[in-house]
Amino acid sequence: MTRWPAEAIWEAVAPLLPGFTVEVLPEVDSTSSELMRRLRAGQPEPTLLVAERQTAGRGRMGRGWVSQVGDSLTFSLSLPLAPVDWSGLSLAVGVSVADSLHPDLRLKWPNDIWLGGRKLGGILIETAGSGAAQRQVVIGIGLNIVTPMADGLSTPPAGLREILPGVDAPQVLLRVVEPLVRAVQAFEAEGFARFQAGFARRDLLLGQPVALSNGMTGTGRGVDAVGALQVMTANGLERVTSAEVSVRPVAA
Ligand code: BTN
């Protein structure tokens, strides 16, 4: 089994998140599914769960997330969260992860991490608990370390070693987790506005021709203060907020 920096991460994060635990599993269906099951079973301790292999990794909108053992980093973080407004959380997470890793990474609204014209990673945000008050959030992140084969993928993939030669999954985990916890806590206190400029600097769709899954086409005009995507269409400026809408850049 790979050596993971569980203790170093625990030491950095436990002061920020009382009761925090770090767990590495050789195999699980999905780190996000496992943490959601634990929350529903009444185990609310903030947890970082890393899996060396996922047998049923999940992406957004019911898609799967396939990754090769050793060639990728797959983890989920659960923690209690009570922001005034949840909108823009996946964008704030993306800004944090990208800022921890490399200036060349781009963010594709609402939750993809890209390198050049290819997808390098994805973010899946789920919540447990009801009511407007405090809920538990599970933030699932998958990052390619080695560039995967493009076979069968709708979007061509990229890997972190293209820009961080020799980097491995444990090193990447160590770099991203503590800043991520701090970013999520800043989001809770201040909302997406705090991350808007950071997102804009990495916005893959800014000024690009885009096509939305609801049939709309136009040009990306950035995101607003609550993280909604703005698209200039033939009918004027449209705001896209629905997580059920997917958007893709169109070759000009
Ligand atoms: C997407 O691009 O649609 C989001 C992909 C999220 C994948 C990560 S891998 C760790 C965590 N566990 C999962 O099953 N999914 C997320």
PDB file of N, CA, C and O in Angstrom, residues 113-173:
ATOM      1  N   ILE A 113     -11.950  20.859 -13.252  1.00  0.00           N
ATOM      2  CA  ILE A 113     -10.604  21.430 -13.293  1.00  0.00           C
ATOM      3  C   ILE A 113      -9.977  20.995 -14.625  1.00  0.00           C
ATOM      4  O   ILE A 113      -9.953  19.801 -14.932  1.00  0.00           O
ATOM      5  N   TRP A 114      -9.547  21.959 -15.399  1.00  0.00           N
ATOM      6  CA  TRP A 114      -9.037  21.676 -16.743  1.00  0.00           C
ATOM      7  C   TRP A 114      -7.589  22.141 -16.874  1.00  0.00           C
ATOM      8  O   TRP A 114      -7.138  23.046 -16.162  1.00  0.00           O
ATOM      9  N   LEU A 115      -6.921  21.514 -17.836  1.00  0.00           N
ATOM     10  CA  LEU A 115      -5.575  21.944 -18.217  1.00  0.00           C
ATOM     11  C   LEU A 115      -5.588  22.075 -19.730  1.00  0.00           C
ATOM     12  O   LEU A 115      -5.818  21.080 -20.433  1.00  0.00           O
ATOM     13  N   GLY A 116      -5.375  23.277 -20.232  1.00  0.00           N
ATOM     14  CA  GLY A 116      -5.523  23.483 -21.668  1.00  0.00           C
ATOM     15  C   GLY A 116      -6.954  23.127 -22.052  1.00  0.00           C
ATOM     16  O   GLY A 116      -7.896  23.471 -21.360  1.00  0.00           O
ATOM     17  N   GLY A 117      -7.113  22.379 -23.108  1.00  0.00           N
ATOM     18  CA  GLY A 117      -8.458  22.006 -23.548  1.00  0.00           C
ATOM     19  C   GLY A 117      -8.886  20.644 -23.037  1.00  0.00           C
ATOM     20  O   GLY A 117      -9.722  19.988 -23.655  1.00  0.00           O
ATOM     21  N   ARG A 118      -8.332  20.195 -21.914  1.00  0.00           N
ATOM     22  CA  ARG A 118      -8.639  18.838 -21.433  1.00  0.00           C
ATOM     23  C   ARG A 118      -8.999  18.849 -19.950  1.00  0.00           C
ATOM     24  O   ARG A 118      -8.521  19.675 -19.187  1.00  0.00           O
ATOM     25  N   LYS A 119      -9.808  17.848 -19.537  1.00  0.00           N
ATOM     26  CA  LYS A 119     -10.265  17.786 -18.143  1.00  0.00           C
ATOM     27  C   LYS A 119      -9.258  17.037 -17.281  1.00  0.00           C
ATOM     28  O   LYS A 119      -8.862  15.924 -17.609  1.00  0.00           O
ATOM     29  N   LEU A 120      -8.882  17.648 -16.172  1.00  0.00           N
ATOM     30  CA  LEU A 120      -7.891  17.051 -15.264  1.00  0.00           C
ATOM     31  C   LEU A 120      -8.540  16.532 -13.979  1.00  0.00           C
ATOM     32  O   LEU A 120      -8.031  15.616 -13.346  1.00  0.00           O
ATOM     33  N   GLY A 121      -9.664  17.116 -13.609  1.00  0.00           N
ATOM     34  CA  GLY A 121     -10.284  16.676 -12.368  1.00  0.00           C
ATOM     35  C   GLY A 121     -11.718  17.154 -12.257  1.00  0.00           C
ATOM     36  O   GLY A 121     -12.180  17.968 -13.062  1.00  0.00           O
ATOM     37  N   GLY A 122     -12.417  16.588 -11.273  1.00  0.00           N
ATOM     38  CA  GLY A 122     -13.814  16.963 -11.071  1.00  0.00           C
ATOM     39  C   GLY A 122     -14.151  17.039  -9.595  1.00  0.00           C
ATOM     40  O   GLY A 122     -13.467  16.451  -8.749  1.00  0.00           O
ATOM     41  N   ILE A 123     -15.193  17.790  -9.312  1.00  0.00           N
ATOM     42  CA  ILE A 123     -15.643  18.031  -7.936  1.00  0.00           C
ATOM     43  C   ILE A 123     -17.114  17.655  -7.859  1.00  0.00           C
ATOM     44  O   ILE A 123     -17.905  18.038  -8.729  1.00  0.00           O
ATOM     45  N   LEU A 124     -17.459  16.900  -6.843  1.00  0.00           N
ATOM     46  CA  LEU A 124     -18.848  16.489  -6.635  1.00  0.00           C
ATOM     47  C   LEU A 124     -19.255  16.914  -5.227  1.00  0.00           C
ATOM     48  O   LEU A 124     -18.633  16.483  -4.259  1.00  0.00           O
ATOM     49  N   ILE A 125     -20.266  17.787  -5.136  1.00  0.00           N
ATOM     50  CA  ILE A 125     -20.688  18.285  -3.822  1.00  0.00           C
ATOM     51  C   ILE A 125     -22.062  17.724  -3.487  1.00  0.00           C
ATOM     52  O   ILE A 125     -22.995  17.837  -4.292  1.00  0.00           O
ATOM     53  N   GLU A 126     -22.167  17.127  -2.330  1.00  0.00           N
ATOM     54  CA  GLU A 126     -23.456  16.594  -1.886  1.00  0.00           C
ATOM     55  C   GLU A 126     -23.669  17.017  -0.441  1.00  0.00           C
ATOM     56  O   GLU A 126     -22.711  17.242   0.291  1.00  0.00           O
ATOM     57  N   THR A 127     -24.943  17.086  -0.032  1.00  0.00           N
ATOM     58  CA  THR A 127     -25.207  17.461   1.361  1.00  0.00           C
ATOM     59  C   THR A 127     -26.127  16.428   1.999  1.00  0.00           C
ATOM     60  O   THR A 127     -26.909  15.772   1.324  1.00  0.00           O
ATOM     61  N   ALA A 128     -26.001  16.326   3.309  1.00  0.00           N
ATOM     62  CA  ALA A 128     -26.882  15.458   4.087  1.00  0.00           C
ATOM     63  C   ALA A 128     -27.477  16.304   5.200  1.00  0.00           C
ATOM     64  O   ALA A 128     -26.844  17.249   5.665  1.00  0.00           O
ATOM     65  N   GLY A 129     -28.694  15.936   5.622  1.00  0.00           N
ATOM     66  CA  GLY A 129     -29.360  16.708   6.677  1.00  0.00           C
ATOM     67  C   GLY A 129     -30.349  17.644   6.041  1.00  0.00           C
ATOM     68  O   GLY A 129     -30.203  18.020   4.880  1.00  0.00           O
ATOM     69  N   SER A 130     -31.353  18.026   6.800  1.00  0.00           N
ATOM     70  CA  SER A 130     -32.384  18.885   6.215  1.00  0.00           C
ATOM     71  C   SER A 130     -32.463  20.197   6.988  1.00  0.00           C
ATOM     72  O   SER A 130     -31.858  20.354   8.031  1.00  0.00           O
ATOM     73  N   GLY A 131     -33.181  21.114   6.422  1.00  0.00           N
ATOM     74  CA  GLY A 131     -33.357  22.403   7.092  1.00  0.00           C
ATOM     75  C   GLY A 131     -32.309  23.388   6.652  1.00  0.00           C
ATOM     76  O   GLY A 131     -31.256  23.015   6.135  1.00  0.00           O
ATOM     77  N   ALA A 132     -32.608  24.634   6.839  1.00  0.00           N
ATOM     78  CA  ALA A 132     -31.704  25.689   6.390  1.00  0.00           C
ATOM     79  C   ALA A 132     -30.512  25.823   7.320  1.00  0.00           C
ATOM     80  O   ALA A 132     -29.482  26.376   6.947  1.00  0.00           O
ATOM     81  N   ALA A 133     -30.651  25.313   8.541  1.00  0.00           N
ATOM     82  CA  ALA A 133     -29.560  25.443   9.506  1.00  0.00           C
ATOM     83  C   ALA A 133     -28.406  24.529   9.105  1.00  0.00           C
ATOM     84  O   ALA A 133     -28.256  24.198   7.954  1.00  0.00           O
ATOM     85  N   GLN A 134     -27.616  24.149  10.054  1.00  0.00           N
ATOM     86  CA  GLN A 134     -26.400  23.433   9.714  1.00  0.00           C
ATOM     87  C   GLN A 134     -26.666  22.083   9.036  1.00  0.00           C
ATOM     88  O   GLN A 134     -27.519  21.321   9.452  1.00  0.00           O
ATOM     89  N   ARG A 135     -25.948  21.835   7.965  1.00  0.00           N
ATOM     90  CA  ARG A 135     -26.006  20.550   7.281  1.00  0.00           C
ATOM     91  C   ARG A 135     -24.597  20.021   7.178  1.00  0.00           C
ATOM     92  O   ARG A 135     -23.632  20.717   7.465  1.00  0.00           O
ATOM     93  N   GLN A 136     -24.502  18.767   6.742  1.00  0.00           N
ATOM     94  CA  GLN A 136     -23.189  18.182   6.503  1.00  0.00           C
ATOM     95  C   GLN A 136     -22.956  18.212   5.001  1.00  0.00           C
ATOM     96  O   GLN A 136     -23.857  17.899   4.229  1.00  0.00           O
ATOM     97  N   VAL A 137     -21.749  18.565   4.613  1.00  0.00           N
ATOM     98  CA  VAL A 137     -21.423  18.555   3.196  1.00  0.00           C
ATOM     99  C   VAL A 137     -20.367  17.481   2.946  1.00  0.00           C
ATOM    100  O   VAL A 137     -19.502  17.241   3.784  1.00  0.00           O
ATOM    101  N   VAL A 138     -20.501  16.806   1.806  1.00  0.00           N
ATOM    102  CA  VAL A 138     -19.468  15.863   1.369  1.00  0.00           C
ATOM    103  C   VAL A 138     -18.903  16.401   0.064  1.00  0.00           C
ATOM    104  O   VAL A 138     -19.622  16.542  -0.926  1.00  0.00           O
ATOM    105  N   ILE A 139     -17.620  16.729   0.107  1.00  0.00           N
ATOM    106  CA  ILE A 139     -16.932  17.281  -1.063  1.00  0.00           C
ATOM    107  C   ILE A 139     -16.053  16.173  -1.630  1.00  0.00           C
ATOM    108  O   ILE A 139     -15.094  15.744  -0.991  1.00  0.00           O
ATOM    109  N   GLY A 140     -16.424  15.662  -2.802  1.00  0.00           N
ATOM    110  CA  GLY A 140     -15.653  14.586  -3.436  1.00  0.00           C
ATOM    111  C   GLY A 140     -14.793  15.160  -4.547  1.00  0.00           C
ATOM    112  O   GLY A 140     -15.287  15.944  -5.372  1.00  0.00           O
ATOM    113  N   ILE A 141     -13.533  14.774  -4.568  1.00  0.00           N
ATOM    114  CA  ILE A 141     -12.612  15.320  -5.570  1.00  0.00           C
ATOM    115  C   ILE A 141     -11.839  14.184  -6.222  1.00  0.00           C
ATOM    116  O   ILE A 141     -11.300  13.301  -5.546  1.00  0.00           O
ATOM    117  N   GLY A 142     -11.804  14.197  -7.546  1.00  0.00           N
ATOM    118  CA  GLY A 142     -11.000  13.240  -8.304  1.00  0.00           C
ATOM    119  C   GLY A 142     -10.030  14.014  -9.178  1.00  0.00           C
ATOM    120  O   GLY A 142     -10.444  14.926  -9.904  1.00  0.00           O
ATOM    121  N   LEU A 143      -8.744  13.692  -9.072  1.00  0.00           N
ATOM    122  CA  LEU A 143      -7.720  14.373  -9.867  1.00  0.00           C
ATOM    123  C   LEU A 143      -6.870  13.335 -10.585  1.00  0.00           C
ATOM    124  O   LEU A 143      -6.404  12.368  -9.957  1.00  0.00           O
ATOM    125  N   ASN A 144      -6.664  13.528 -11.877  1.00  0.00           N
ATOM    126  CA  ASN A 144      -5.752  12.647 -12.611  1.00  0.00           C
ATOM    127  C   ASN A 144      -4.325  13.058 -12.302  1.00  0.00           C
ATOM    128  O   ASN A 144      -3.969  14.229 -12.452  1.00  0.00           O
ATOM    129  N   ILE A 145      -3.510  12.099 -11.888  1.00  0.00           N
ATOM    130  CA  ILE A 145      -2.089  12.369 -11.674  1.00  0.00           C
ATOM    131  C   ILE A 145      -1.344  12.072 -12.983  1.00  0.00           C
ATOM    132  O   ILE A 145      -0.599  12.899 -13.496  1.00  0.00           O
ATOM    133  N   VAL A 146      -1.593  10.879 -13.517  1.00  0.00           N
ATOM    134  CA  VAL A 146      -1.040  10.494 -14.822  1.00  0.00           C
ATOM    135  C   VAL A 146      -2.153  10.692 -15.855  1.00  0.00           C
ATOM    136  O   VAL A 146      -3.317  10.406 -15.563  1.00  0.00           O
ATOM    137  N   THR A 147      -1.810  11.187 -17.015  1.00  0.00           N
ATOM    138  CA  THR A 147      -2.821  11.419 -18.049  1.00  0.00           C
ATOM    139  C   THR A 147      -3.448  10.097 -18.474  1.00  0.00           C
ATOM    140  O   THR A 147      -2.742   9.204 -18.945  1.00  0.00           O
ATOM    141  N   PRO A 148      -4.781   9.941 -18.285  1.00  0.00           N
ATOM    142  CA  PRO A 148      -5.423   8.680 -18.674  1.00  0.00           C
ATOM    143  C   PRO A 148      -5.542   8.553 -20.187  1.00  0.00           C
ATOM    144  O   PRO A 148      -5.416   9.542 -20.913  1.00  0.00           O
ATOM    145  N   MET A 149      -5.819   7.319 -20.639  1.00  0.00           N
ATOM    146  CA  MET A 149      -6.135   7.098 -22.047  1.00  0.00           C
ATOM    147  C   MET A 149      -7.476   7.775 -22.333  1.00  0.00           C
ATOM    148  O   MET A 149      -8.368   7.766 -21.483  1.00  0.00           O
ATOM    149  N   ALA A 150      -7.590   8.322 -23.530  1.00  0.00           N
ATOM    150  CA  ALA A 150      -8.810   9.066 -23.847  1.00  0.00           C
ATOM    151  C   ALA A 150      -9.977   8.152 -24.220  1.00  0.00           C
ATOM    152  O   ALA A 150     -11.111   8.615 -24.334  1.00  0.00           O
ATOM    153  N   ASP A 151      -9.709   6.839 -24.366  1.00  0.00           N
ATOM    154  CA  ASP A 151     -10.730   5.915 -24.885  1.00  0.00           C
ATOM    155  C   ASP A 151     -12.064   6.048 -24.164  1.00  0.00           C
ATOM    156  O   ASP A 151     -12.135   5.916 -22.940  1.00  0.00           O
ATOM    157  N   GLY A 152     -13.095   6.271 -24.900  1.00  0.00           N
ATOM    158  CA  GLY A 152     -14.441   6.254 -24.337  1.00  0.00           C
ATOM    159  C   GLY A 152     -14.810   7.497 -23.541  1.00  0.00           C
ATOM    160  O   GLY A 152     -15.928   7.581 -23.032  1.00  0.00           O
ATOM    161  N   LEU A 153     -13.892   8.432 -23.375  1.00  0.00           N
ATOM    162  CA  LEU A 153     -14.225   9.626 -22.599  1.00  0.00           C
ATOM    163  C   LEU A 153     -14.772  10.707 -23.527  1.00  0.00           C
ATOM    164  O   LEU A 153     -14.231  10.938 -24.609  1.00  0.00           O
ATOM    165  N   SER A 154     -15.825  11.391 -23.079  1.00  0.00           N
ATOM    166  CA  SER A 154     -16.430  12.421 -23.936  1.00  0.00           C
ATOM    167  C   SER A 154     -15.526  13.656 -24.005  1.00  0.00           C
ATOM    168  O   SER A 154     -15.512  14.376 -24.989  1.00  0.00           O
ATOM    169  N   THR A 155     -14.764  13.877 -22.925  1.00  0.00           N
ATOM    170  CA  THR A 155     -13.851  15.023 -22.892  1.00  0.00           C
ATOM    171  C   THR A 155     -12.428  14.482 -22.803  1.00  0.00           C
ATOM    172  O   THR A 155     -12.158  13.619 -21.970  1.00  0.00           O
ATOM    173  N   PRO A 156     -11.484  14.950 -23.628  1.00  0.00           N
ATOM    174  CA  PRO A 156     -10.117  14.445 -23.523  1.00  0.00           C
ATOM    175  C   PRO A 156      -9.512  14.761 -22.157  1.00  0.00           C
ATOM    176  O   PRO A 156      -9.745  15.847 -21.622  1.00  0.00           O
ATOM    177  N   PRO A 157      -8.775  13.804 -21.561  1.00  0.00           N
ATOM    178  CA  PRO A 157      -8.269  13.997 -20.198  1.00  0.00           C
ATOM    179  C   PRO A 157      -6.840  14.545 -20.146  1.00  0.00           C
ATOM    180  O   PRO A 157      -6.057  14.392 -21.076  1.00  0.00           O
ATOM    181  N   ALA A 158      -6.515  15.160 -19.024  1.00  0.00           N
ATOM    182  CA  ALA A 158      -5.154  15.641 -18.748  1.00  0.00           C
ATOM    183  C   ALA A 158      -4.725  15.100 -17.383  1.00  0.00           C
ATOM    184  O   ALA A 158      -5.549  14.616 -16.604  1.00  0.00           O
ATOM    185  N   GLY A 159      -3.427  15.173 -17.098  1.00  0.00           N
ATOM    186  CA  GLY A 159      -2.914  14.704 -15.815  1.00  0.00           C
ATOM    187  C   GLY A 159      -1.946  15.717 -15.216  1.00  0.00           C
ATOM    188  O   GLY A 159      -1.276  16.463 -15.951  1.00  0.00           O
ATOM    189  N   LEU A 160      -1.875  15.719 -13.880  1.00  0.00           N
ATOM    190  CA  LEU A 160      -1.043  16.722 -13.193  1.00  0.00           C
ATOM    191  C   LEU A 160       0.442  16.609 -13.503  1.00  0.00           C
ATOM    192  O   LEU A 160       1.174  17.593 -13.446  1.00  0.00           O
ATOM    193  N   ARG A 161       0.915  15.376 -13.807  1.00  0.00           N
ATOM    194  CA  ARG A 161       2.362  15.235 -14.071  1.00  0.00           C
ATOM    195  C   ARG A 161       2.806  16.004 -15.301  1.00  0.00           C
ATOM    196  O   ARG A 161       3.993  16.262 -15.471  1.00  0.00           O
ATOM    197  N   GLU A 162       1.849  16.401 -16.149  1.00  0.00           N
ATOM    198  CA  GLU A 162       2.214  17.208 -17.317  1.00  0.00           C
ATOM    199  C   GLU A 162       2.778  18.562 -16.876  1.00  0.00           C
ATOM    200  O   GLU A 162       3.592  19.159 -17.568  1.00  0.00           O
ATOM    201  N   ILE A 163       2.307  19.051 -15.709  1.00  0.00           N
ATOM    202  CA  ILE A 163       2.780  20.363 -15.241  1.00  0.00           C
ATOM    203  C   ILE A 163       3.554  20.277 -13.929  1.00  0.00           C
ATOM    204  O   ILE A 163       4.237  21.228 -13.542  1.00  0.00           O
ATOM    205  N   LEU A 164       3.426  19.146 -13.215  1.00  0.00           N
ATOM    206  CA  LEU A 164       4.179  18.928 -11.979  1.00  0.00           C
ATOM    207  C   LEU A 164       4.905  17.594 -12.128  1.00  0.00           C
ATOM    208  O   LEU A 164       4.453  16.566 -11.597  1.00  0.00           O
ATOM    209  N   PRO A 165       6.022  17.577 -12.855  1.00  0.00           N
ATOM    210  CA  PRO A 165       6.698  16.310 -13.150  1.00  0.00           C
ATOM    211  C   PRO A 165       7.032  15.553 -11.869  1.00  0.00           C
ATOM    212  O   PRO A 165       7.519  16.137 -10.902  1.00  0.00           O
ATOM    213  N   GLY A 166       6.730  14.262 -11.867  1.00  0.00           N
ATOM    214  CA  GLY A 166       7.109  13.400 -10.750  1.00  0.00           C
ATOM    215  C   GLY A 166       6.176  13.446  -9.562  1.00  0.00           C
ATOM    216  O   GLY A 166       6.348  12.709  -8.594  1.00  0.00           O
ATOM    217  N   VAL A 167       5.161  14.292  -9.600  1.00  0.00           N
ATOM    218  CA  VAL A 167       4.276  14.415  -8.431  1.00  0.00           C
ATOM    219  C   VAL A 167       3.470  13.111  -8.254  1.00  0.00           C
ATOM    220  O   VAL A 167       3.194  12.409  -9.226  1.00  0.00           O
ATOM    221  N   ASP A 168       3.150  12.778  -7.005  1.00  0.00           N
ATOM    222  CA  ASP A 168       2.313  11.591  -6.792  1.00  0.00           C
ATOM    223  C   ASP A 168       1.074  11.953  -5.968  1.00  0.00           C
ATOM    224  O   ASP A 168       0.955  13.077  -5.444  1.00  0.00           O
ATOM    225  N   ALA A 169       0.161  10.997  -5.858  1.00  0.00           N
ATOM    226  CA  ALA A 169      -1.135  11.280  -5.226  1.00  0.00           C
ATOM    227  C   ALA A 169      -0.988  11.722  -3.762  1.00  0.00           C
ATOM    228  O   ALA A 169      -1.642  12.686  -3.348  1.00  0.00           O
ATOM    229  N   PRO A 170      -0.134  11.067  -2.943  1.00  0.00           N
ATOM    230  CA  PRO A 170       0.003  11.536  -1.566  1.00  0.00           C
ATOM    231  C   PRO A 170       0.506  12.978  -1.469  1.00  0.00           C
ATOM    232  O   PRO A 170       0.036  13.753  -0.629  1.00  0.00           O
ATOM    233  N   GLN A 171       1.438  13.357  -2.327  1.00  0.00           N
ATOM    234  CA  GLN A 171       1.936  14.745  -2.313  1.00  0.00           C
ATOM    235  C   GLN A 171       0.826  15.734  -2.669  1.00  0.00           C
ATOM    236  O   GLN A 171       0.709  16.809  -2.075  1.00  0.00           O
ATOM    237  N   VAL A 172       0.010  15.353  -3.645  1.00  0.00           N
ATOM    238  CA  VAL A 172      -1.075  16.243  -4.060  1.00  0.00           C
ATOM    239  C   VAL A 172      -2.091  16.384  -2.921  1.00  0.00           C
ATOM    240  O   VAL A 172      -2.555  17.479  -2.606  1.00  0.00           O
ATOM    241  N   LEU A 173      -2.403  15.256  -2.279  1.00  0.00           N
ATOM    242  CA  LEU A 173      -3.346  15.309  -1.157  1.00  0.00           C
ATOM    243  C   LEU A 173      -2.848  16.257  -0.073  1.00  0.00           C
ATOM    244  O   LEU A 173      -3.602  17.094   0.435  1.00  0.00           O
TER     245      LEU A 173
END
